[in-house]
Amino acid sequence: MTRAATSHVNGVVTAVGVALLYLPLLAVAVLSFNRSRFGVGWQGFTIDWYARVLHDEVVMRSAWNTLLLAVGSTALSTLLGTMLALGIARYRWPRRIEHALATLIHLPIVTPDIIFAAALVVAFRALRALTGLFELGLETMIIAHVTFQISFVALVVRARLETIGPEIEEAARDLYAGTFDLVTKILLPLIRPGIVAGALLAFTLSLDDFVISFFTSGPDSVTLPIYIFSSLKRGISPEIHAISTIIFTVTAMLAVALQSLTRKCET
Amino acid sequence: MTESARDRSGSSLRSGAGVAGAIGWIAPGVLWLLLFLGIPSVLLLALAFATRGSYGEILWTPTFHNFKKLAGFGIFGWSSDYLWITARTLWIALATTLACIMVAYPIALFVAARQPRWRSFWLLVLMIPFCTNLVVRTYGWQLVFSLVGKSAIYPGPLAVYIGMISSNLSFAVLPIYTSVERIDWSIAEAARDLYGSRWTVFRHGILPQTIPGLAVAAIITFIPCLGMFVVPDLLGGGRYLLLGNLIQQQFGPSRDFPFGAALSLTLIIATLIALRLYRRPAEEAGL
């Protein structure tokens, strides 16, 4: 009786929610094919802006930086996060240490990104004073991204590790497998879906980040989101629409891949 | 992790490799997190009690200067600007969280009522914008508002509210969906069989079962809202500043790290209070 009426309301609210999420993305995508150089009035279909973006040196360098940042930080954080997950899950730590480790891992997740960024800026300044290194640039950005990615990778991998019973390890031990063999030949192949999912998540998070990149970047390490943000100060342009649409498309593909992978992990 | 899971999974490396081996596995990650997040956070707290010298250098004489400045005492007398911005930040974070939950709850009910294979489709639809860079989404709103015509909305508070809700909605949907999916509908049906009104059925049969999800949704929406600076920057037209904007100014153009640290500390305290309040319903729900 009332179920139908309620679900009707739910459907309407869902439509509103989807509109709230997709309206801005739709506007960007549609206007990226608009011939008009200024303003938002429709003046015919064109793909010129995409061609122009691909030949724009500054944009291409920013795209390259974005990719370097995402790939570099993902590689490093996947390694560190996986090791962390293995070390935490496969050893019975004293309760207090286990608690401290859990707090440390959750710290990057509960810290508002602007505080996280501020702390990193302070860290790099102090380290620069101490060592002379850590000049703001792509390297500091990679360090910054790794710092928030580690946690996500560790949590995803640990979730996968928990699905593996101890019998397999015990069997390997009984057959005189050393720790190295145990990890490389038994555990790693078993948790590989978890590692891949963690890496994909880390990659997506890197592309999604703006605030932390913005704080820790130098003049030569402009990424696409930073490029867009600073261009907006000079007003909107069709090239920015095109770049944004490309970013959205890549993200959507990553999200689809991530979801199908997570589902595979669960089964 | 439950006690039994701990017992099951904890044994093997222990017998084989010992403490040294296990420490070797976690050391790189732990050191990394300590070096780039743990220690810097402590440094940030200390910095809040330092001051900025005339050349942007940091003077480490302990002082409450930054907090006096935050409370409005400056060289030109008292002004309420910073306090006003702080209050506004708390208010907009609260309002956005409430609005997100009110939109997310029906969405979660809607998705949970679909066929299983359609549910993952809907979750994907809800997650894709969330994974898209915030700058792109916010700038999309600039376009939407200019398409509608430069009205009273943009740039201004209403544009900021819409942008905030839009950018945080997905945060709220997932945890609510997770607890809606686990609802024991027989309780709701029992309430209905006892001639409960539609509201009573919801209030007593459905809502209590989703409190844990609601608490998580509230906290993970509220925290990012507190530190938001992209949305007010791009949609508020510089007239609707939040704490996030102030912090960005101190670490960016103004180069006043100590004052930025004091503002950050204010934000951290607000976050901790929120986490504390969140614990209560979560503990009652047995989390």
Coordinates of C-alpha atoms in Angstrom, one line a residue:
Chain A
M1 CA 0.0 0.0 0.0
T2 CA 2.2 2.8 1.2
R3 CA 5.3 1.1 -0.2
A4 CA 4.5 2.2 -3.7
A5 CA 4.0 5.8 -2.7
T6 CA 7.2 5.9 -0.7
S7 CA 9.2 4.3 -3.5
H8 CA 7.8 7.0 -5.8
V9 CA 9.2 9.7 -3.5
N10 CA 12.6 7.8 -3.4
G11 CA 12.7 7.7 -7.2
V12 CA 12.0 11.4 -7.5
V13 CA 14.7 12.3 -4.9
T14 CA 17.2 9.9 -6.7
A15 CA 16.5 11.8 -9.9
V16 CA 17.2 15.1 -8.1
G17 CA 20.4 13.6 -6.7
V18 CA 21.6 12.3 -10.0
A19 CA 20.9 15.7 -11.5
L20 CA 23.0 17.4 -8.7
L21 CA 25.9 15.1 -9.5
Y22 CA 25.7 15.1 -13.3
L23 CA 24.4 18.5 -14.3
P24 CA 27.8 20.2 -14.0
L25 CA 29.6 17.4 -15.8
L26 CA 27.0 17.4 -18.5
A27 CA 27.4 21.2 -19.0
V28 CA 31.1 20.9 -19.4
A29 CA 30.9 18.0 -21.8
V30 CA 28.2 19.6 -24.0
L31 CA 30.0 23.0 -24.1
S32 CA 33.3 21.3 -25.1
F33 CA 31.7 20.6 -28.5
N34 CA 30.4 24.2 -28.9
R35 CA 31.9 26.2 -31.7
S36 CA 31.5 29.5 -29.7
R37 CA 34.8 30.8 -28.4
F38 CA 33.2 33.2 -25.8
G39 CA 30.1 32.7 -23.8
V40 CA 27.9 29.7 -23.4
G41 CA 25.5 30.2 -26.4
W42 CA 25.3 27.3 -28.8
Q43 CA 26.9 28.0 -32.2
G44 CA 27.2 24.6 -33.7
F45 CA 29.1 21.3 -33.2
T46 CA 32.9 21.1 -33.4
I47 CA 35.8 19.0 -32.1
D48 CA 38.3 21.7 -32.8
W49 CA 38.9 22.4 -29.1
Y50 CA 40.1 18.8 -28.6
A51 CA 42.5 19.1 -31.5
R52 CA 43.8 22.4 -30.1
V53 CA 44.3 21.0 -26.6
L54 CA 46.3 18.1 -28.0
H55 CA 48.7 20.6 -29.7
D56 CA 48.9 22.9 -26.7
E57 CA 52.4 22.5 -25.2
V58 CA 51.5 23.7 -21.7
V59 CA 48.4 21.5 -21.5
M60 CA 50.4 18.5 -22.7
R61 CA 53.1 19.1 -20.2
S62 CA 50.5 19.4 -17.4
A63 CA 48.9 16.1 -18.6
W64 CA 52.4 14.5 -18.6
N65 CA 53.0 15.7 -15.0
T66 CA 49.6 14.5 -13.9
L67 CA 50.4 11.0 -15.3
L68 CA 53.9 10.9 -13.9
L69 CA 52.5 11.9 -10.5
A70 CA 49.8 9.3 -10.6
V71 CA 52.0 6.5 -11.8
G72 CA 55.0 7.3 -9.6
S73 CA 52.9 7.7 -6.4
T74 CA 50.8 4.6 -7.2
A75 CA 53.8 2.4 -7.7
L76 CA 55.5 3.5 -4.5
S77 CA 52.4 3.5 -2.3
T78 CA 51.3 0.0 -3.6
L79 CA 54.7 -1.4 -2.5
L80 CA 54.7 0.3 0.9
G81 CA 50.9 -0.3 1.5
T82 CA 51.1 -4.0 0.6
M83 CA 54.1 -4.5 2.8
L84 CA 52.4 -2.7 5.6
A85 CA 49.2 -4.8 5.3
L86 CA 51.3 -8.1 5.2
G87 CA 53.3 -7.1 8.3
I88 CA 50.2 -6.1 10.2
A89 CA 47.9 -9.0 9.3
R90 CA 50.4 -11.8 9.4
Y91 CA 51.9 -11.2 12.8
R92 CA 50.2 -11.1 16.2
W93 CA 51.2 -7.7 17.5
P94 CA 50.7 -6.7 21.1
R95 CA 47.3 -5.1 21.5
R96 CA 48.8 -1.6 22.1
I97 CA 51.0 -1.7 19.1
E98 CA 48.2 -3.0 16.9
H99 CA 46.0 -0.1 18.1
A100 CA 48.7 2.5 17.4
L101 CA 49.2 1.0 13.9
A102 CA 45.5 1.2 13.2
T103 CA 45.4 4.9 14.4
L104 CA 48.4 5.7 12.2
I105 CA 46.8 4.1 9.1
H106 CA 43.5 5.8 9.6
L107 CA 45.1 9.2 10.2
P108 CA 45.4 10.1 6.5
I109 CA 41.8 9.0 6.0
V110 CA 40.2 11.1 8.7
T111 CA 42.4 14.2 8.3
P112 CA 40.7 16.9 6.3
D113 CA 42.7 17.3 3.1
I114 CA 43.6 20.9 3.7
I115 CA 45.1 20.1 7.1
F116 CA 47.0 17.2 5.5
A117 CA 48.3 19.6 2.8
A118 CA 49.3 22.2 5.4
A119 CA 51.2 19.6 7.5
L120 CA 53.1 18.5 4.4
V121 CA 54.0 22.1 3.5
V122 CA 55.4 22.5 7.0
A123 CA 57.2 19.1 6.7
F124 CA 58.8 20.1 3.4
R125 CA 59.9 23.4 4.7
A126 CA 61.5 21.9 7.8
L127 CA 63.2 19.1 5.8
R128 CA 64.4 21.7 3.3
A129 CA 66.0 23.7 6.1
L130 CA 67.6 20.5 7.4
T131 CA 68.8 18.9 4.2
G132 CA 68.6 21.5 1.4
L133 CA 66.5 19.0 -0.6
F134 CA 62.7 18.9 -0.9
E135 CA 62.2 21.9 -3.1
L136 CA 58.5 22.1 -4.0
G137 CA 58.0 20.2 -7.3
L138 CA 56.9 16.9 -8.8
E139 CA 59.0 15.0 -6.2
T140 CA 57.3 16.6 -3.2
M141 CA 53.9 16.0 -4.9
I142 CA 54.7 12.3 -5.3
I143 CA 55.7 12.1 -1.6
A144 CA 52.5 13.9 -0.7
H145 CA 50.3 11.6 -2.7
V146 CA 52.0 8.5 -1.5
T147 CA 51.4 9.6 2.1
F148 CA 47.6 9.5 1.6
Q149 CA 47.6 6.5 -0.8
I150 CA 49.5 4.1 1.6
S151 CA 46.5 3.9 3.9
F152 CA 44.0 3.1 1.3
V153 CA 46.2 0.4 -0.3
A154 CA 47.0 -1.1 3.1
L155 CA 43.3 -1.3 4.0
V156 CA 42.2 -2.8 0.7
V157 CA 45.0 -5.4 0.8
R158 CA 44.4 -6.3 4.4
A159 CA 40.7 -6.9 3.7
R160 CA 41.8 -9.4 1.0
L161 CA 44.4 -11.0 3.3
E162 CA 41.7 -11.6 5.9
T163 CA 39.8 -13.8 3.4
I164 CA 42.7 -16.2 3.3
G165 CA 42.8 -18.8 6.0
P166 CA 45.9 -19.9 7.9
E167 CA 45.7 -23.4 6.5
I168 CA 47.4 -22.5 3.3
E169 CA 50.3 -20.9 5.1
E170 CA 50.5 -23.8 7.5
A171 CA 50.7 -26.2 4.6
A172 CA 53.4 -24.2 3.0
R173 CA 55.3 -24.2 6.3
D174 CA 54.9 -27.9 6.7
L175 CA 56.6 -28.2 3.3
Y176 CA 59.5 -26.2 4.6
A177 CA 58.7 -23.0 2.7
G178 CA 60.8 -20.0 4.0
T179 CA 59.3 -16.7 4.7
F180 CA 60.5 -15.3 1.3
D181 CA 59.0 -18.3 -0.6
L182 CA 55.8 -18.1 1.5
V183 CA 55.3 -14.4 0.6
T184 CA 56.3 -14.5 -3.0
K185 CA 55.0 -17.9 -4.1
I186 CA 51.9 -18.3 -1.9
L187 CA 50.6 -15.0 -0.4
L188 CA 51.3 -12.6 -3.2
P189 CA 49.5 -14.6 -5.9
L190 CA 46.5 -15.0 -3.6
I191 CA 46.2 -11.4 -2.7
R192 CA 47.0 -10.1 -6.2
P193 CA 43.4 -9.0 -6.9
G194 CA 43.6 -7.0 -3.7
I195 CA 46.9 -5.4 -4.7
V196 CA 45.5 -4.5 -8.1
A197 CA 42.4 -3.0 -6.6
G198 CA 44.4 -1.0 -4.1
A199 CA 46.7 0.3 -6.8
L200 CA 43.7 1.3 -9.0
L201 CA 42.1 3.1 -6.0
A202 CA 45.4 4.9 -5.3
F203 CA 45.7 5.9 -9.0
T204 CA 42.1 7.2 -9.0
L205 CA 42.7 9.1 -5.7
S206 CA 45.8 10.7 -7.2
L207 CA 43.9 11.9 -10.3
D208 CA 41.0 13.1 -8.0
D209 CA 43.2 15.1 -5.7
F210 CA 43.5 18.9 -6.1
V211 CA 44.1 20.5 -2.7
I212 CA 47.2 18.5 -1.7
S213 CA 48.7 18.9 -5.2
F214 CA 48.0 22.6 -5.2
F215 CA 49.8 23.1 -1.8
T216 CA 52.8 21.0 -2.6
S217 CA 53.4 21.9 -6.2
G218 CA 56.2 24.1 -7.5
P219 CA 56.2 26.4 -10.6
D220 CA 57.4 23.6 -12.9
S221 CA 55.1 20.9 -11.7
V222 CA 51.7 22.1 -12.9
T223 CA 49.2 19.2 -13.2
L224 CA 45.9 19.4 -15.2
P225 CA 43.7 20.2 -12.2
I226 CA 46.1 23.0 -11.1
Y227 CA 46.2 24.2 -14.7
I228 CA 42.4 24.3 -14.8
F229 CA 42.1 26.0 -11.5
S230 CA 44.5 28.8 -12.4
S231 CA 43.0 29.2 -15.9
L232 CA 39.6 29.8 -14.3
K233 CA 40.9 32.9 -12.6
R234 CA 41.3 34.3 -16.1
G235 CA 37.8 33.2 -17.2
I236 CA 36.3 30.1 -18.8
S237 CA 37.4 28.8 -22.2
P238 CA 36.4 26.0 -24.5
E239 CA 39.9 24.4 -24.2
I240 CA 39.2 24.0 -20.5
H241 CA 35.9 22.3 -21.3
A242 CA 37.7 19.8 -23.5
I243 CA 40.4 19.0 -20.9
S244 CA 37.8 18.6 -18.2
T245 CA 35.7 16.3 -20.4
I246 CA 38.8 14.1 -21.1
I247 CA 39.5 14.0 -17.3
F248 CA 35.9 13.0 -16.6
T249 CA 36.0 10.2 -19.3
V250 CA 39.2 8.8 -18.0
T251 CA 37.9 8.8 -14.4
A252 CA 34.7 7.2 -15.4
M253 CA 36.6 4.3 -17.1
L254 CA 38.8 3.9 -14.0
A255 CA 35.7 3.8 -11.8
V256 CA 34.2 1.1 -13.9
A257 CA 37.4 -0.9 -13.8
L258 CA 37.6 -0.5 -10.1
Q259 CA 34.1 -1.7 -9.5
S260 CA 34.4 -4.8 -11.6
L261 CA 37.7 -5.6 -9.9
T262 CA 36.2 -5.1 -6.4
R263 CA 33.4 -7.4 -7.3
K264 CA 35.8 -10.0 -8.5
C265 CA 37.7 -9.6 -5.2
E266 CA 34.6 -10.4 -3.2
T267 CA 33.7 -13.6 -5.0
Chain B
M1 CA 38.9 -7.7 13.3
T2 CA 37.3 -10.2 15.6
E3 CA 39.3 -12.1 18.2
S4 CA 39.1 -15.4 16.4
A5 CA 40.2 -13.8 13.1
R6 CA 43.1 -12.4 14.9
D7 CA 44.0 -15.7 16.3
R8 CA 43.7 -17.4 12.9
S9 CA 45.6 -15.0 10.9
G10 CA 48.2 -13.9 13.3
S11 CA 50.2 -17.1 13.8
S12 CA 52.3 -18.0 10.8
L13 CA 54.8 -15.2 10.2
R14 CA 55.3 -15.2 13.9
S15 CA 56.4 -18.7 14.1
G16 CA 58.6 -18.4 11.0
A17 CA 60.1 -14.9 10.9
G18 CA 59.8 -13.5 14.4
V19 CA 59.4 -9.9 15.5
A20 CA 62.4 -8.6 13.5
G21 CA 60.9 -9.9 10.2
A22 CA 57.5 -8.5 11.0
I23 CA 59.0 -5.1 11.8
G24 CA 60.9 -5.2 8.6
W25 CA 57.6 -5.5 6.7
I26 CA 55.9 -2.6 8.3
A27 CA 58.9 -0.3 8.9
P28 CA 59.0 1.5 5.5
G29 CA 55.3 2.4 5.6
V30 CA 55.2 3.3 9.2
L31 CA 58.4 5.5 8.9
W32 CA 56.9 7.2 5.8
L33 CA 53.7 8.0 7.6
L34 CA 55.5 9.3 10.7
L35 CA 58.0 11.4 8.7
F36 CA 55.5 13.0 6.4
L37 CA 52.3 13.1 8.5
G38 CA 52.8 12.2 12.2
I39 CA 55.8 14.5 13.0
P40 CA 54.5 17.3 10.6
S41 CA 51.2 17.3 12.4
V42 CA 52.9 17.8 15.8
L43 CA 55.0 20.5 14.2
L44 CA 51.9 22.2 12.8
L45 CA 50.4 22.3 16.3
A46 CA 53.6 23.8 17.7
L47 CA 53.6 26.3 14.9
A48 CA 50.3 27.7 16.0
F49 CA 52.0 29.2 19.0
A50 CA 54.9 30.8 17.0
T51 CA 54.7 34.0 15.1
R52 CA 55.7 35.2 11.6
G53 CA 58.7 37.6 11.4
S54 CA 58.7 40.5 9.1
Y55 CA 60.4 38.5 6.3
G56 CA 58.1 35.5 6.5
E57 CA 60.5 33.7 8.8
I58 CA 59.2 31.8 11.8
L59 CA 59.8 33.2 15.4
W60 CA 59.6 30.4 17.9
T61 CA 58.8 32.4 21.0
P62 CA 55.6 30.9 22.5
T63 CA 52.7 33.2 22.2
F64 CA 48.9 33.3 21.8
H65 CA 49.2 36.0 19.2
N66 CA 47.6 33.9 16.4
F67 CA 44.6 33.0 18.6
K68 CA 44.1 36.7 19.6
K69 CA 44.2 37.5 15.9
L70 CA 41.7 34.8 15.2
A71 CA 39.5 36.2 18.0
G72 CA 39.6 39.5 16.1
F73 CA 42.2 41.6 18.0
G74 CA 44.4 43.2 15.3
I75 CA 46.5 46.3 15.0
F76 CA 43.4 48.2 13.8
G77 CA 41.3 47.3 16.9
W78 CA 38.7 44.5 17.2
S79 CA 37.0 43.0 14.2
S80 CA 34.6 40.1 14.0
D81 CA 35.7 38.9 10.6
Y82 CA 37.6 35.8 11.5
L83 CA 35.1 34.7 14.1
W84 CA 32.3 35.2 11.6
I85 CA 34.1 33.1 9.1
T86 CA 34.6 30.3 11.7
A87 CA 31.0 30.3 12.6
R88 CA 30.0 30.3 9.0
T89 CA 32.2 27.3 8.3
L90 CA 30.7 25.3 11.1
W91 CA 27.2 26.3 10.0
I92 CA 27.7 25.5 6.3
A93 CA 29.3 22.2 7.1
L94 CA 26.3 21.3 9.3
A95 CA 23.8 22.5 6.8
T96 CA 25.5 20.6 4.0
T97 CA 25.7 17.4 6.0
L98 CA 22.0 17.6 6.9
A99 CA 21.0 18.3 3.3
C100 CA 23.2 15.5 2.0
I101 CA 21.7 13.0 4.4
M102 CA 18.2 14.0 3.5
V103 CA 18.9 13.5 -0.2
A104 CA 21.0 10.4 0.3
Y105 CA 18.6 8.5 2.5
P106 CA 15.8 8.2 -0.2
I107 CA 18.5 7.4 -2.8
A108 CA 19.8 4.6 -0.6
L109 CA 16.3 3.2 -0.2
F110 CA 15.8 3.5 -4.0
V111 CA 19.0 1.7 -4.8
A112 CA 18.4 -1.0 -2.2
A113 CA 15.0 -1.7 -3.8
R114 CA 16.5 -2.5 -7.2
Q115 CA 17.3 -6.0 -8.6
P116 CA 20.8 -7.0 -7.3
R117 CA 22.5 -6.5 -10.7
W118 CA 21.0 -3.0 -11.1
R119 CA 22.2 -2.0 -7.6
S120 CA 25.9 -2.1 -8.6
F121 CA 24.9 -0.1 -11.8
W122 CA 23.3 2.6 -9.6
L123 CA 26.2 2.6 -7.2
L124 CA 28.6 3.1 -10.1
V125 CA 26.4 6.0 -11.4
L126 CA 26.6 7.6 -7.9
M127 CA 30.4 7.0 -7.6
I128 CA 31.7 8.2 -11.0
P129 CA 31.2 12.0 -10.3
F130 CA 32.6 11.5 -6.9
C131 CA 35.9 10.1 -8.4
T132 CA 36.0 13.1 -10.9
N133 CA 38.3 15.9 -9.8
L134 CA 36.6 18.4 -7.6
V135 CA 37.9 21.4 -9.7
V136 CA 36.2 20.0 -12.8
R137 CA 32.9 19.4 -11.0
T138 CA 32.9 22.8 -9.3
Y139 CA 33.7 24.6 -12.5
G140 CA 30.9 22.7 -14.2
W141 CA 28.6 24.4 -11.7
Q142 CA 30.0 27.8 -12.8
L143 CA 28.9 26.8 -16.4
V144 CA 25.5 25.6 -15.2
F145 CA 24.9 28.9 -13.4
S146 CA 26.0 31.0 -16.3
L147 CA 23.8 28.9 -18.6
V148 CA 20.8 29.7 -16.4
G149 CA 21.8 33.3 -16.6
K150 CA 24.0 35.4 -14.3
S151 CA 21.3 35.7 -11.7
A152 CA 21.4 36.3 -7.9
I153 CA 22.7 32.8 -7.4
Y154 CA 26.2 33.0 -8.8
P155 CA 28.6 34.0 -7.4
G156 CA 27.1 33.9 -3.9
P157 CA 26.1 31.8 -0.9
L158 CA 23.4 29.8 -2.7
A159 CA 25.9 28.7 -5.4
V160 CA 28.3 27.7 -2.6
Y161 CA 25.5 25.6 -0.9
I162 CA 24.6 23.9 -4.1
G163 CA 28.2 23.1 -4.9
M164 CA 28.9 21.8 -1.4
I165 CA 25.9 19.5 -1.5
S166 CA 26.7 18.2 -4.9
S167 CA 30.3 17.5 -4.1
N168 CA 29.6 15.7 -0.9
L169 CA 26.5 13.8 -1.7
S170 CA 28.3 10.6 -2.7
F171 CA 30.0 10.5 0.7
A172 CA 26.6 10.3 2.4
V173 CA 25.0 7.8 0.1
L174 CA 27.4 4.8 0.5
P175 CA 27.3 4.3 4.3
I176 CA 23.5 4.8 4.4
Y177 CA 23.1 2.3 1.5
T178 CA 25.2 -0.2 3.4
S179 CA 22.9 -0.1 6.4
V180 CA 19.7 0.1 4.4
E181 CA 20.8 -3.0 2.6
R182 CA 21.0 -4.9 5.9
I183 CA 17.5 -3.7 7.1
D184 CA 15.4 -6.5 8.6
W185 CA 12.2 -5.7 6.8
S186 CA 10.1 -8.0 8.9
I187 CA 10.3 -5.4 11.7
A188 CA 8.9 -2.8 9.4
E189 CA 6.2 -5.2 8.2
A190 CA 5.3 -6.0 11.8
A191 CA 4.8 -2.3 12.5
R192 CA 2.6 -2.1 9.4
D193 CA 0.5 -5.1 10.4
L194 CA -0.1 -3.3 13.7
Y195 CA -1.6 -0.5 11.7
G196 CA 1.3 1.9 12.2
S197 CA 1.0 5.0 10.1
R198 CA 3.6 5.4 7.3
W199 CA 5.6 7.7 9.5
T200 CA 5.4 5.4 12.5
V201 CA 6.6 2.5 10.4
F202 CA 9.6 4.5 9.2
R203 CA 10.3 6.1 12.6
H204 CA 10.2 2.9 14.6
G205 CA 10.7 0.1 12.1
I206 CA 13.2 1.4 9.6
L207 CA 15.1 4.5 10.9
P208 CA 16.6 2.9 14.1
Q209 CA 18.1 0.1 12.1
T210 CA 20.0 2.6 10.0
I211 CA 21.4 4.8 12.7
P212 CA 25.0 3.4 12.4
G213 CA 25.0 4.2 8.7
L214 CA 23.6 7.6 9.3
A215 CA 26.3 8.4 11.9
V216 CA 29.1 7.3 9.5
A217 CA 27.4 9.3 6.7
A218 CA 27.2 12.4 8.9
I219 CA 30.9 12.2 10.0
I220 CA 32.4 11.5 6.6
T221 CA 30.4 14.3 5.0
F222 CA 31.0 16.8 7.8
I223 CA 34.8 16.5 8.0
P224 CA 35.6 17.3 4.3
C225 CA 33.0 20.1 4.5
L226 CA 34.9 21.8 7.3
G227 CA 38.1 22.1 5.2
M228 CA 36.5 22.9 1.9
F229 CA 38.1 25.7 0.0
V230 CA 37.7 24.9 -3.8
V231 CA 33.9 25.3 -3.8
P232 CA 33.7 28.7 -1.9
D233 CA 36.7 29.9 -3.9
L234 CA 35.1 29.1 -7.3
L235 CA 31.4 29.7 -6.5
G236 CA 31.5 32.3 -3.8
G237 CA 33.3 34.9 -5.8
G238 CA 35.7 35.7 -3.0
R239 CA 32.8 37.1 -0.9
Y240 CA 31.9 33.9 0.9
L241 CA 35.1 32.8 2.6
L242 CA 35.4 29.7 4.8
L243 CA 38.2 28.6 7.1
G244 CA 39.6 26.5 4.2
N245 CA 40.1 29.7 2.2
L246 CA 41.8 31.4 5.1
I247 CA 44.2 28.5 5.6
Q248 CA 45.0 28.4 1.9
Q249 CA 45.8 32.1 2.0
Q250 CA 48.2 31.7 4.9
F251 CA 50.1 28.8 3.3
G252 CA 49.9 30.4 -0.1
P253 CA 50.1 34.2 -0.9
S254 CA 50.3 35.5 2.7
R255 CA 53.1 33.2 3.8
D256 CA 51.9 33.4 7.4
F257 CA 52.5 29.8 8.4
P258 CA 51.9 30.3 12.1
F259 CA 48.5 31.9 11.6
G260 CA 47.7 29.2 9.1
A261 CA 48.7 26.7 11.7
A262 CA 46.4 28.3 14.3
L263 CA 43.5 28.2 11.8
S264 CA 44.3 24.6 11.1
L265 CA 44.3 23.8 14.8
T266 CA 40.8 25.4 15.1
L267 CA 39.7 23.1 12.3
I268 CA 41.3 20.0 13.9
I269 CA 39.5 20.8 17.2
A270 CA 36.2 21.0 15.4
T271 CA 37.0 17.7 13.6
L272 CA 37.8 16.0 17.0
I273 CA 34.6 17.3 18.6
A274 CA 32.6 16.0 15.6
L275 CA 34.4 12.6 16.0
R276 CA 33.6 12.6 19.7
L277 CA 29.9 13.3 19.1
Y278 CA 29.9 10.6 16.4
R279 CA 31.2 8.0 18.8
R280 CA 28.1 8.2 21.0
P281 CA 25.5 7.0 18.6
A282 CA 28.0 4.6 17.1
E283 CA 28.7 3.1 20.5
E284 CA 25.0 2.9 21.3
A285 CA 24.5 1.0 18.1
G286 CA 27.2 -1.4 19.2
L287 CA 29.9 -0.4 16.7

